[in-house]
Coordinates of N, CA and C in Angstrom, one line a residue:
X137 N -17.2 -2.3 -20.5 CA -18.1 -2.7 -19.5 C -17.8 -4.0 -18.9
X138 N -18.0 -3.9 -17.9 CA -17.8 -5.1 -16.9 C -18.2 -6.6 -17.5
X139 N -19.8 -6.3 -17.8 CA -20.5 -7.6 -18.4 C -20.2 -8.2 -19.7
X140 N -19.3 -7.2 -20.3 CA -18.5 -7.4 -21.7 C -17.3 -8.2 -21.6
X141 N -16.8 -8.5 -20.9 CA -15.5 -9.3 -20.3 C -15.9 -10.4 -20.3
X142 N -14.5 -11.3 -20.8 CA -14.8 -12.8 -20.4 C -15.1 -13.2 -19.2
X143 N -15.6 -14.3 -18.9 CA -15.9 -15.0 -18.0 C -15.1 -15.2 -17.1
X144 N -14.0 -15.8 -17.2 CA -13.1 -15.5 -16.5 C -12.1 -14.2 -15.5
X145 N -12.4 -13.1 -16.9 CA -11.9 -12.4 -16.0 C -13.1 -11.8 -15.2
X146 N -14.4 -11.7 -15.3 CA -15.6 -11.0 -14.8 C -15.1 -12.3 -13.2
X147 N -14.5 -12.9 -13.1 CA -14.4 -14.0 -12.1 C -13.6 -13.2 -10.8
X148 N -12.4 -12.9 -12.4 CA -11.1 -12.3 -10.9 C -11.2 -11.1 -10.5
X149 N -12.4 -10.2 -11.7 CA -13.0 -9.0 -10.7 C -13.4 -8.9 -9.4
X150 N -14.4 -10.0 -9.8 CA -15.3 -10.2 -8.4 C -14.4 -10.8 -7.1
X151 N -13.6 -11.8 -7.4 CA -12.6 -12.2 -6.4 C -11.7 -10.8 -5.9
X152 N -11.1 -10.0 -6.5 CA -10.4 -8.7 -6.5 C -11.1 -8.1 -5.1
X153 N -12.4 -7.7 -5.9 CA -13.4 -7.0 -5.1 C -13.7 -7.6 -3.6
X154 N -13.7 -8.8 -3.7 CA -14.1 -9.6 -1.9 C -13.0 -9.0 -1.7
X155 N -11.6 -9.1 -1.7 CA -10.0 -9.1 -1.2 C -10.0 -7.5 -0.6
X156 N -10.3 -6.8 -1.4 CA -9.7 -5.5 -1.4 C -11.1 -5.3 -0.2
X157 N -12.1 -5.5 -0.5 CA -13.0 -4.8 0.4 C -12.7 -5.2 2.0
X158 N -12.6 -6.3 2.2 CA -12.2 -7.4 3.6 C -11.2 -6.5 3.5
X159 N -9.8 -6.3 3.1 CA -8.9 -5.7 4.0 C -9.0 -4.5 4.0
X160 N -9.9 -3.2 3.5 CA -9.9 -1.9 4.4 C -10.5 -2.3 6.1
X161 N -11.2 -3.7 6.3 CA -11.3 -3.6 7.2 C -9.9 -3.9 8.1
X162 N -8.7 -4.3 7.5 CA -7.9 -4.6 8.4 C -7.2 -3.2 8.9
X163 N -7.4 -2.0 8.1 CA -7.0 -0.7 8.1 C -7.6 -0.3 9.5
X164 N -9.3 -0.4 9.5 CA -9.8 0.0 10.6 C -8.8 -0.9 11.9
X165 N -8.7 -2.4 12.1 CA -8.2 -3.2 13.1 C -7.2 -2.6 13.5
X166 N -6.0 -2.0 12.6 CA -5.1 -1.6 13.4 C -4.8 0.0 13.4
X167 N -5.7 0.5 13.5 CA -6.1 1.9 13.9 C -5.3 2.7 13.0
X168 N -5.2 2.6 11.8 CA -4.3 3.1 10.4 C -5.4 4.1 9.7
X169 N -6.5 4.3 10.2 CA -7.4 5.4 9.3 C -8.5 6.1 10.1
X170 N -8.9 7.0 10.1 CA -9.9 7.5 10.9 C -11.5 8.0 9.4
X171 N -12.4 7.7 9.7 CA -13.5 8.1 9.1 C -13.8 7.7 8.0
X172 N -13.4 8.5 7.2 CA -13.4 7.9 5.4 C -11.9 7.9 4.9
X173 N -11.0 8.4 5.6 CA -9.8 8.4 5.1 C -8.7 7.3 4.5
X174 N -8.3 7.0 4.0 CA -7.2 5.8 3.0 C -8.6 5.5 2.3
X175 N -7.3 4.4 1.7 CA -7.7 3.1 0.7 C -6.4 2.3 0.0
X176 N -7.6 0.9 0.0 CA -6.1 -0.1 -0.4 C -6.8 0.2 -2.2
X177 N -6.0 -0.5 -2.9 CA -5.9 -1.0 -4.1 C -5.5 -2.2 -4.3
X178 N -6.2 -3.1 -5.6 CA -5.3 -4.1 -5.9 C -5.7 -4.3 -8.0
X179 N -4.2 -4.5 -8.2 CA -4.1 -4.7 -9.5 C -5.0 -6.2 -10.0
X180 N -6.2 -6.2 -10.8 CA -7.1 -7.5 -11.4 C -6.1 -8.2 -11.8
X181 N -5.4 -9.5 -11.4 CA -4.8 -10.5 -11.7 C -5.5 -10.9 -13.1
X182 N -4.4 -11.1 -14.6 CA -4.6 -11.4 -15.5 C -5.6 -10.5 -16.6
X183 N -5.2 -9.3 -16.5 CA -6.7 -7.9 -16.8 C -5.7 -7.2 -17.9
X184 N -4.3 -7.7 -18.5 CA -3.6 -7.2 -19.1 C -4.3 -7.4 -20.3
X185 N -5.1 -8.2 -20.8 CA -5.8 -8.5 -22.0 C -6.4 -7.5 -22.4
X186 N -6.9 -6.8 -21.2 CA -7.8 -5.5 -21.9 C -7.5 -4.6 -21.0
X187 N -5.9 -4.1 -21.5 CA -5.2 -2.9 -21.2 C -5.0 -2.6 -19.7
X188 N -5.2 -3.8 -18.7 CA -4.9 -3.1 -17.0 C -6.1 -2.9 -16.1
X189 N -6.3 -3.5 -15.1 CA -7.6 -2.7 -14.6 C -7.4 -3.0 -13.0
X190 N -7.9 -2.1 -11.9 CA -7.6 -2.5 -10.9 C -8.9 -1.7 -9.7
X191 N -8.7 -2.8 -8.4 CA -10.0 -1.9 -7.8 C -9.9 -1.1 -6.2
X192 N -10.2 -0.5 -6.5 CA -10.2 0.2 -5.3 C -11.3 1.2 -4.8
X193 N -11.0 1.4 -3.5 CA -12.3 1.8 -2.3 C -12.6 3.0 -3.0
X194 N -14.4 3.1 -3.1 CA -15.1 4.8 -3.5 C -14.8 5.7 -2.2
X195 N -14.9 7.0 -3.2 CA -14.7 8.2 -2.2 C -15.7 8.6 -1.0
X196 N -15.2 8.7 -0.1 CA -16.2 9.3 0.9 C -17.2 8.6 1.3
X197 N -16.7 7.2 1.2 CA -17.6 5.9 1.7 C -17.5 5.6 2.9
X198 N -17.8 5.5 4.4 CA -17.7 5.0 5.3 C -17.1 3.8 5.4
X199 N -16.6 2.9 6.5 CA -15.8 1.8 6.4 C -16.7 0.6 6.8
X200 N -17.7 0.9 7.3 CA -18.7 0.2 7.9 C -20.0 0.3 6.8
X201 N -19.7 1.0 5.6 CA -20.6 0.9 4.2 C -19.8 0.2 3.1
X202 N -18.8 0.2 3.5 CA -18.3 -1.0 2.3 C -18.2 -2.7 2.4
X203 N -18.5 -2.9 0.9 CA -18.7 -4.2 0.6 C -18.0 -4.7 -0.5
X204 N -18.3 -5.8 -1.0 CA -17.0 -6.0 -2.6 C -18.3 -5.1 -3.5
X205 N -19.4 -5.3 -3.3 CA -20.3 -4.4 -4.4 C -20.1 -3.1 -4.7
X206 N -19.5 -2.4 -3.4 CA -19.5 -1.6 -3.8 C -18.1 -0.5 -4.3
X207 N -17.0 -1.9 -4.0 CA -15.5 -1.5 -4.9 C -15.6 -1.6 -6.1
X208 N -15.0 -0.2 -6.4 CA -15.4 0.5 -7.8 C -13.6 -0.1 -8.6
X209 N -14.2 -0.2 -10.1 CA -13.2 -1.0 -11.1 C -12.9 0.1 -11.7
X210 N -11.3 0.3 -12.0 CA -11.2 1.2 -12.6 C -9.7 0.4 -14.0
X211 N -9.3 1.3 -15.1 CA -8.6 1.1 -16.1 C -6.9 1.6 -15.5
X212 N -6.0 0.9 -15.9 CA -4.7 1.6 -15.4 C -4.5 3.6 -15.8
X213 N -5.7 3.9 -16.9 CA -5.6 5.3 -16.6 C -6.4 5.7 -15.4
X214 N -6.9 5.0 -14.6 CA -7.6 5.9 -13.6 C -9.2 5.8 -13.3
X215 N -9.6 5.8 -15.2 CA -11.1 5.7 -15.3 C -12.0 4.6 -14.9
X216 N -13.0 4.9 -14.2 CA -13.8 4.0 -13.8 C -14.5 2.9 -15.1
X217 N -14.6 2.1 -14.8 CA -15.3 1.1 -16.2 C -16.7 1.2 -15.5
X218 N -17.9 1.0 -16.5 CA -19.5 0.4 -16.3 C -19.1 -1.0 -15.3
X219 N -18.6 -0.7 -14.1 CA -18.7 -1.8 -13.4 C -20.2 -2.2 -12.6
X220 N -21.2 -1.8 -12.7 CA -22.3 -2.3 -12.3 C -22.6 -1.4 -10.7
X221 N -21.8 -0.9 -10.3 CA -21.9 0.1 -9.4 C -22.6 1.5 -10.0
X222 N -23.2 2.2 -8.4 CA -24.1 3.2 -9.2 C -23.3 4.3 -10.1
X223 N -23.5 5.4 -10.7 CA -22.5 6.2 -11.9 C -22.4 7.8 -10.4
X224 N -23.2 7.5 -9.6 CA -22.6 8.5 -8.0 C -21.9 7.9 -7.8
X225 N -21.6 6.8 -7.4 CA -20.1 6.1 -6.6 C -19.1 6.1 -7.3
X226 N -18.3 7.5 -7.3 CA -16.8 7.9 -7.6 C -15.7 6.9 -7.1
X227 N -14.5 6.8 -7.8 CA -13.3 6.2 -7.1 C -12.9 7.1 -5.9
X228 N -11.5 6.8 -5.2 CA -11.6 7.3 -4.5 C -10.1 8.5 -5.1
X229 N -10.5 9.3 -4.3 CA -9.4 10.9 -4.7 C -8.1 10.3 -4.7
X230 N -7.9 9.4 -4.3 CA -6.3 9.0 -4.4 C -6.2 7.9 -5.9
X231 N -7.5 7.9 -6.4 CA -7.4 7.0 -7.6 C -6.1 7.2 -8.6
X232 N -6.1 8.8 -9.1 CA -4.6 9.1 -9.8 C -3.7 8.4 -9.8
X233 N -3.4 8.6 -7.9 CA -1.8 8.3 -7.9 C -1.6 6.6 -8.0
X234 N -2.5 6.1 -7.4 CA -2.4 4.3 -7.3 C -2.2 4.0 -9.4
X235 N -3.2 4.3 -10.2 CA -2.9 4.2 -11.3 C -2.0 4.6 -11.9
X236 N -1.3 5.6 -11.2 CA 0.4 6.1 -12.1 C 1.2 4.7 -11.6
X237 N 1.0 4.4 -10.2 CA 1.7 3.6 -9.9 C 1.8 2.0 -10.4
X238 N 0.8 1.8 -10.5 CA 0.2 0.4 -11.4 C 1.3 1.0 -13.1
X239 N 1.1 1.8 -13.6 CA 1.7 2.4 -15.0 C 2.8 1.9 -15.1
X240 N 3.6 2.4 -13.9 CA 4.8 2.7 -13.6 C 5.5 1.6 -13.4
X241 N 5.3 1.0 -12.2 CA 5.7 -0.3 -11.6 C 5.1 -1.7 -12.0
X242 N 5.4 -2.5 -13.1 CA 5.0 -3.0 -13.4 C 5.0 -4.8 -12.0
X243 N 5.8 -4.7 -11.3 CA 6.1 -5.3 -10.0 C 4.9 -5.6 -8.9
X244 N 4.5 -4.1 -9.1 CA 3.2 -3.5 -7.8 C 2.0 -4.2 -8.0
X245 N 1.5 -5.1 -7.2 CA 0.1 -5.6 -7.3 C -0.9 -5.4 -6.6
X246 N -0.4 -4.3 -5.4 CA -1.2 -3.2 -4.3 C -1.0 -2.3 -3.6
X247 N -1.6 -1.4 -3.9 CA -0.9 -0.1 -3.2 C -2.1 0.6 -2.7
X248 N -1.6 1.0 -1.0 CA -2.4 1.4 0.4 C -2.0 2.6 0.6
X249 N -3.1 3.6 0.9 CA -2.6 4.8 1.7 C -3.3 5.1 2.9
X250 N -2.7 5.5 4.2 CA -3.5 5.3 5.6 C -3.1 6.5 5.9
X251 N -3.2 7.6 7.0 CA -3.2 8.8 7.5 C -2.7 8.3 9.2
X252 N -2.1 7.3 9.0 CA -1.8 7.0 10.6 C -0.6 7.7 11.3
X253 N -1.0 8.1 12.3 CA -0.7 9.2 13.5 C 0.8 9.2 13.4
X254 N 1.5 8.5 13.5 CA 2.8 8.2 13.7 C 3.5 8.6 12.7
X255 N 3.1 8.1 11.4 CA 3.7 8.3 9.9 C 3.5 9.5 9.6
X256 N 2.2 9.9 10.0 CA 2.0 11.6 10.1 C 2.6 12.4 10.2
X257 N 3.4 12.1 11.8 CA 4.0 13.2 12.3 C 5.1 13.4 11.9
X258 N 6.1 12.0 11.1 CA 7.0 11.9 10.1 C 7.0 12.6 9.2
X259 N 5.8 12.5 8.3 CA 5.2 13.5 7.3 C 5.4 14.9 7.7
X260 N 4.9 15.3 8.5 CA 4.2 17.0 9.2 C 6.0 17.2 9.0
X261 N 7.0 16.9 10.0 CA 8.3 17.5 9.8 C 9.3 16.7 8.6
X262 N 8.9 16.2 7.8 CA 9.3 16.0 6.4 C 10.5 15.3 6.6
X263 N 10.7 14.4 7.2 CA 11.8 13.6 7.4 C 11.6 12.1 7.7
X264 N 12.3 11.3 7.1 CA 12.3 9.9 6.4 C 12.4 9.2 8.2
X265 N 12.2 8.2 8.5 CA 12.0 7.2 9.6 C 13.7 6.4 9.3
X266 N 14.4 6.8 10.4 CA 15.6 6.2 10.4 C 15.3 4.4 10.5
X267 N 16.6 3.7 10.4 CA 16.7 2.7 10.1 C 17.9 2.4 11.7
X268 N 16.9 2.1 12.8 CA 17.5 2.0 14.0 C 16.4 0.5 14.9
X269 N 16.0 -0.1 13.7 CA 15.3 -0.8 14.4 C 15.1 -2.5 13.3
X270 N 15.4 -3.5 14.1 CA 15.5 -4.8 13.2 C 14.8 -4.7 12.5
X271 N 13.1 -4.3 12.8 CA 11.8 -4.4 11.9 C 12.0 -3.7 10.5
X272 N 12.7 -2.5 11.0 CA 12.6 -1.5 9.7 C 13.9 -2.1 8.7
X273 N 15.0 -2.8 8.8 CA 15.7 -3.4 8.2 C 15.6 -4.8 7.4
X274 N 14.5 -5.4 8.5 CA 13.8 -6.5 7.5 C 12.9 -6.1 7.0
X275 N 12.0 -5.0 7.1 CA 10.6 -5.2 6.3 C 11.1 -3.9 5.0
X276 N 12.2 -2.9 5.5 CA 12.2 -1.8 4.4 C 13.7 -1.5 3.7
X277 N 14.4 -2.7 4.5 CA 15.9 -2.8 3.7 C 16.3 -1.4 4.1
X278 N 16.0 -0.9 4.9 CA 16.6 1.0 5.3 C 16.0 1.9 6.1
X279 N 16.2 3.4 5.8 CA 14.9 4.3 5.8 C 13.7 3.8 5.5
X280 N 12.9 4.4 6.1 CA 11.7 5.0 5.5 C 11.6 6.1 4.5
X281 N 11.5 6.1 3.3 CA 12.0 7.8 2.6 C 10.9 8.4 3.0
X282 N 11.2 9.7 2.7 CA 9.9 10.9 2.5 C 10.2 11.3 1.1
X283 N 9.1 11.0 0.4 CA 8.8 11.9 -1.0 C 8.2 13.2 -0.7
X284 N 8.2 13.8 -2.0 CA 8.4 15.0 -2.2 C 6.2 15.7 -1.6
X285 N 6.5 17.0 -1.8 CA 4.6 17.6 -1.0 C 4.3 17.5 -2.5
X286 N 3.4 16.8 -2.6 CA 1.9 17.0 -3.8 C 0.6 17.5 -3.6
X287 N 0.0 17.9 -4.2 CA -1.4 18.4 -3.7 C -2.2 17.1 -4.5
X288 N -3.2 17.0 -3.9 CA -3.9 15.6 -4.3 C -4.5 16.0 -5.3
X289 N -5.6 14.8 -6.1 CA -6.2 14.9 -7.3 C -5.9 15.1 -8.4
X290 N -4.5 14.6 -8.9 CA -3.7 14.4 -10.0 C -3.2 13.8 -9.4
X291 N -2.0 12.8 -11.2 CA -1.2 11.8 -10.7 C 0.1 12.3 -10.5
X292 N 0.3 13.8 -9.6 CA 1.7 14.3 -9.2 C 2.0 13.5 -7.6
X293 N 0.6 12.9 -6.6 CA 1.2 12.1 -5.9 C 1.9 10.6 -6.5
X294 N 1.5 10.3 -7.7 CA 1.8 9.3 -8.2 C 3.2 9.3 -8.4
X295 N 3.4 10.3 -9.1 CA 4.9 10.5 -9.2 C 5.9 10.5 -8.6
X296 N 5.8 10.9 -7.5 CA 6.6 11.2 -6.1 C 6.6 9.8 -5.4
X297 N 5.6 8.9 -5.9 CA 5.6 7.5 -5.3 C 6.9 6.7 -6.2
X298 N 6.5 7.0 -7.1 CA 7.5 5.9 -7.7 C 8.8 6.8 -8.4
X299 N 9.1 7.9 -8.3 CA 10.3 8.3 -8.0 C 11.1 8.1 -6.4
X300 N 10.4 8.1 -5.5 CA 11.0 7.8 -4.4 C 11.2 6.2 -4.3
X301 N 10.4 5.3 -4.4 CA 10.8 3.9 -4.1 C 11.4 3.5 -5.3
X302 N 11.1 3.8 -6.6 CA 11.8 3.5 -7.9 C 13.6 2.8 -7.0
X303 N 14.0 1.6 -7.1 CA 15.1 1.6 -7.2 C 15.5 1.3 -5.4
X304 N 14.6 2.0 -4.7 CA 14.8 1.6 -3.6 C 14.1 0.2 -2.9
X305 N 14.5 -0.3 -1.6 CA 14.1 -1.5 -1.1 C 13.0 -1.4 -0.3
X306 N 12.7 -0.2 0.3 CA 11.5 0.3 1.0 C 10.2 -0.1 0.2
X307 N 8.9 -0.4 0.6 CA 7.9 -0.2 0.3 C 7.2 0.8 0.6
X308 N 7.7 1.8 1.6 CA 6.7 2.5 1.9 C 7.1 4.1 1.7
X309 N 6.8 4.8 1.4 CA 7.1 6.2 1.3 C 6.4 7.2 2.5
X310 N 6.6 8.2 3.0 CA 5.8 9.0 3.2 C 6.0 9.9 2.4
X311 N 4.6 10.8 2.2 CA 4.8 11.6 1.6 C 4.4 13.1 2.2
X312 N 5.6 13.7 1.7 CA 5.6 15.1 2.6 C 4.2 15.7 2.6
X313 N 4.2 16.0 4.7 CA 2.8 17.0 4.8 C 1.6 16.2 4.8
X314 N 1.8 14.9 4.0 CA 0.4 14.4 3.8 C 0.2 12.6 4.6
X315 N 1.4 11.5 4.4 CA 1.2 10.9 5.1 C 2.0 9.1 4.3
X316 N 1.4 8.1 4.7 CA 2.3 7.0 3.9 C 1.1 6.4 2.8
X317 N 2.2 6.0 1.9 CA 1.8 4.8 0.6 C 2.6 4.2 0.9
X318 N 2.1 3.1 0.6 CA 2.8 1.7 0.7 C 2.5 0.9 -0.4
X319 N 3.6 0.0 -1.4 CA 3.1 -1.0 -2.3 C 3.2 -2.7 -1.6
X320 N 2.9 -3.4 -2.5 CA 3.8 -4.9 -2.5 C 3.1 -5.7 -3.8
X321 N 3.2 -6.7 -3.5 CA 3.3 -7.9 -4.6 C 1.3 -8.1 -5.1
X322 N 0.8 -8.1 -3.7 CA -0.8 -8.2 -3.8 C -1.2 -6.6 -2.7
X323 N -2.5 -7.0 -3.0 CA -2.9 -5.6 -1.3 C -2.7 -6.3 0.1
X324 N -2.6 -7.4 0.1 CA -2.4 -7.7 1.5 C -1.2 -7.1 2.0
X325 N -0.1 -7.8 1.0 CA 1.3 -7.0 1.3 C 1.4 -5.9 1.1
X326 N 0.6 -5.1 0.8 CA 0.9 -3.3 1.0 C 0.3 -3.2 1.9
X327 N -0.9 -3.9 2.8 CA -1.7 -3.6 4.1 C -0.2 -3.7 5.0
X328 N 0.3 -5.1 4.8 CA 1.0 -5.3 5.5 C 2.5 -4.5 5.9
X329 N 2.9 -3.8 4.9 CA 3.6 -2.6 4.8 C 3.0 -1.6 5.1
X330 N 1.8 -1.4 5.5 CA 1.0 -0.3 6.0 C 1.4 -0.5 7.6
X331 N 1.0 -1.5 8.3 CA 0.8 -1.9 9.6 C 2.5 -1.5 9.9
X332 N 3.4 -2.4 9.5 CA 5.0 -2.1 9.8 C 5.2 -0.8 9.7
X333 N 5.0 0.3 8.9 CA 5.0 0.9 8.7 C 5.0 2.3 9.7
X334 N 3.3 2.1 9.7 CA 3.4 2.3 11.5 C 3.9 2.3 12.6
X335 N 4.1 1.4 12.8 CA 4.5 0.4 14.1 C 6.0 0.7 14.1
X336 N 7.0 0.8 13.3 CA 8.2 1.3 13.2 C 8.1 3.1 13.3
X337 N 7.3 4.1 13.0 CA 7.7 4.9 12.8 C 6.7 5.3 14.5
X338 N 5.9 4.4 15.0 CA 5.6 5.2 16.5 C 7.2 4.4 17.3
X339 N 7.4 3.5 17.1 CA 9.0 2.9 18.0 C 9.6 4.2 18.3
X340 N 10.2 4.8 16.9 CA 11.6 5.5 16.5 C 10.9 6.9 17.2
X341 N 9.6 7.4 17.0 CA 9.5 8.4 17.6 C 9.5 8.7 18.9
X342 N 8.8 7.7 19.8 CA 8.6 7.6 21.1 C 10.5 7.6 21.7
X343 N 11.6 7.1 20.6 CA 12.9 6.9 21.0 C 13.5 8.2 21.1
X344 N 13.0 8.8 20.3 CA 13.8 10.3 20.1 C 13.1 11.1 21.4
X345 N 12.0 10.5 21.9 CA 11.9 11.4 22.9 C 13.1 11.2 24.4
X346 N 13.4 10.4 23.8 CA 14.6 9.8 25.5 C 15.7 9.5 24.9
X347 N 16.3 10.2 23.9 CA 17.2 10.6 23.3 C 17.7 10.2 22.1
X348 N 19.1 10.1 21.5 CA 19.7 9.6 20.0 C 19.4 8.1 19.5
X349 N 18.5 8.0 18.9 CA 18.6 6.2 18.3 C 19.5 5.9 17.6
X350 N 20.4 4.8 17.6 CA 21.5 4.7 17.1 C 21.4 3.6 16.2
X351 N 21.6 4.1 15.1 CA 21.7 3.4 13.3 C 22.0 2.1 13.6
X352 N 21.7 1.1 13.0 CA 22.2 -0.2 12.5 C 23.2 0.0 11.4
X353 N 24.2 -0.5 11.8 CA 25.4 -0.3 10.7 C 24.8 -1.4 9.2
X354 N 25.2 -0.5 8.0 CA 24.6 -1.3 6.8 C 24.8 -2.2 6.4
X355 N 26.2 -2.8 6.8 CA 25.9 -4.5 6.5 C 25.2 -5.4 7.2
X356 N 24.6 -4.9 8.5 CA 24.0 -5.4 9.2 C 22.2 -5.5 9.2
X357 N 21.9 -4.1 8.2 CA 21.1 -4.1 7.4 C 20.7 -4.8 6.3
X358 N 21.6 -4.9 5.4 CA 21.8 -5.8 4.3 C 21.3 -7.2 4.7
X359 N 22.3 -7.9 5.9 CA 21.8 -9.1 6.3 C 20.7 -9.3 6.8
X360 N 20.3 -8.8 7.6 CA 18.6 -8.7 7.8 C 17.6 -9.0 6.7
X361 N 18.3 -8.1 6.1 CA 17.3 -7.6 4.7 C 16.8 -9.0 4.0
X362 N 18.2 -9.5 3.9 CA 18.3 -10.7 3.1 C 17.3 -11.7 3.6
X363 N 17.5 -12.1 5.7 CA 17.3 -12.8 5.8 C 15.6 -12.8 5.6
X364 N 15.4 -11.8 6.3 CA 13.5 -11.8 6.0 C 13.0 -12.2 5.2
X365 N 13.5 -11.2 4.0 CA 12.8 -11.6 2.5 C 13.2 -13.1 1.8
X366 N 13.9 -13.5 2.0 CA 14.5 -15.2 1.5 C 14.9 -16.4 2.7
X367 N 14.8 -16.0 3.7 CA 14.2 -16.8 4.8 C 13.8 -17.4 5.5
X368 N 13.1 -16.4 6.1 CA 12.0 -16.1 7.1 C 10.7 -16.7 6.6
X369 N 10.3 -16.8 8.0 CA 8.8 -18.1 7.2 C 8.7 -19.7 6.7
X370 N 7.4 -19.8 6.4 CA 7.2 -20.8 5.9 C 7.5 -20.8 4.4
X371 N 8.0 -22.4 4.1 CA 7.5 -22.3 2.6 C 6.5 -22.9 2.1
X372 N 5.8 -22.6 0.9 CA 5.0 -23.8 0.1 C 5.5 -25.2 0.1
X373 N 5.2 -26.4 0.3 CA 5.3 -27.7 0.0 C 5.3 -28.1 -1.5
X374 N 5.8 -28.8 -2.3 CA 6.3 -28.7 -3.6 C 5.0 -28.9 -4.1
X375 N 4.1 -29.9 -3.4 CA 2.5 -29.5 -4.4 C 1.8 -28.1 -4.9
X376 N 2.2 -27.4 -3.3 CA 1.6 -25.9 -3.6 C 2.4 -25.3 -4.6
X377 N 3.8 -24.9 -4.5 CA 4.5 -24.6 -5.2 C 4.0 -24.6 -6.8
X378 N 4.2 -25.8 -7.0 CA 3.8 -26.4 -8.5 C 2.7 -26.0 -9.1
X379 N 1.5 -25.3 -8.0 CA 0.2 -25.2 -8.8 C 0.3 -23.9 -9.4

């Protein structure tokens, strides 16, 4: 039970919960979900004490009905805890696969799935998002893969998530027929791999309509890769750093 937890962690629940709720709104901003469809996830910073726990959006909730109250906590198997939410407010159908992934990936500290148009139509003809565009070489080190067709409500989408990225540099997978997951470090950064995500795979489509996109040769890949991820940006100031 929720109220059984130390103090502290009953803290980083609630902090979890603000985080994760505020960004499905960023899912609606960049037009990545229609109705009740997706949800982010994020792994409870420091929840290893009592075996893993992480929270994410209830089923069949409107986007304009959620709140952090009403992000449901669940155990790295899946199961909901007595989080103080009503015992009707289910996780959401994709709860399985996010918790295989949390299992699995011990790296992963949020993982997003959106139904957006573009990645879709990737999906529908089961083929990976070439690597013809700087974005997709800094933000996915490559392809876009496609993982394998699962039927939902078991953790067989789970599986297909982390056998496809397992090993690879991509965050995002699509998954055949159904659409993209994306992980990263927190849920922001799998929002944020959600949004690129997108946004690379409407480019590359709209390209194929006016003909061949032509690959980035892979050491040119590589270098990109490098520079974004170890780069690019700001850094912390050694005070921040330190804390």
């Amino acid at each position: 039970m929720l109220a059984e937890l130390p103090l502290e962690l009953q803290d980083a629940v609630q902090a979890t919960r603000e985080r994760v709720s505020a960004l499905h709104a960023e899912l609606v901003r960049y037009q990545l979900v229609i109705w009740t469809a997706g949800n982010v996830s994020e792994r409870v910073p420091g929840s290893e004490s009592v075996g893993g726990l992480f929270v994410i959006k209830p089923s069949g909730v409107s986007y304009d009905e959620l709140s952090p109250a009403s992000m449901v906590v669940c155990t790295l198997d899946g199961a909901k805890i007595a989080d103080g939410t009503s015992e009707r407010l289910t996780p959401s159908s994709d709860t399985a696969a996010h918790a295989y992934v949390y299992r699995h990936m011990d790296e992963v500290g949020g993982v997003v799935h959106t139904h957006s148009t573009y990645a879709c139509a990737w999906a529908a003809r089961r083929e990976p998002v070439p690597c013809v565009l700087t974005m997709a070489a800094d933000e996915f080190g490559g392809d876009i893969p496609i993982g394998p067709f699962a039927i939902i409500g078991d953790d067989s989408i789970g599986r297909g998530i982390v056998e496809t990225l397992r090993g690879s540099r991509s965050r995002a997978v699509i998954m055949a027929n159904h659409g993209p997951f994306t992980i990263g470090k927190d849920a922001r950064d799998a929002v944020k791999a959600a949004v690129m995500c997108e946004d690379v795979a409407r480019s590359v489509h709209i390209a194929r309509q006016l003909g061949d996109p032509v690959p980035i040769e892979q050491h040119h890949v590589d270098a990109l890769f490098e520079r974004y991820q170890n780069v690019y940006g700001q850094k912390p100031d050694e005070q921040e750093a330190a804390r």
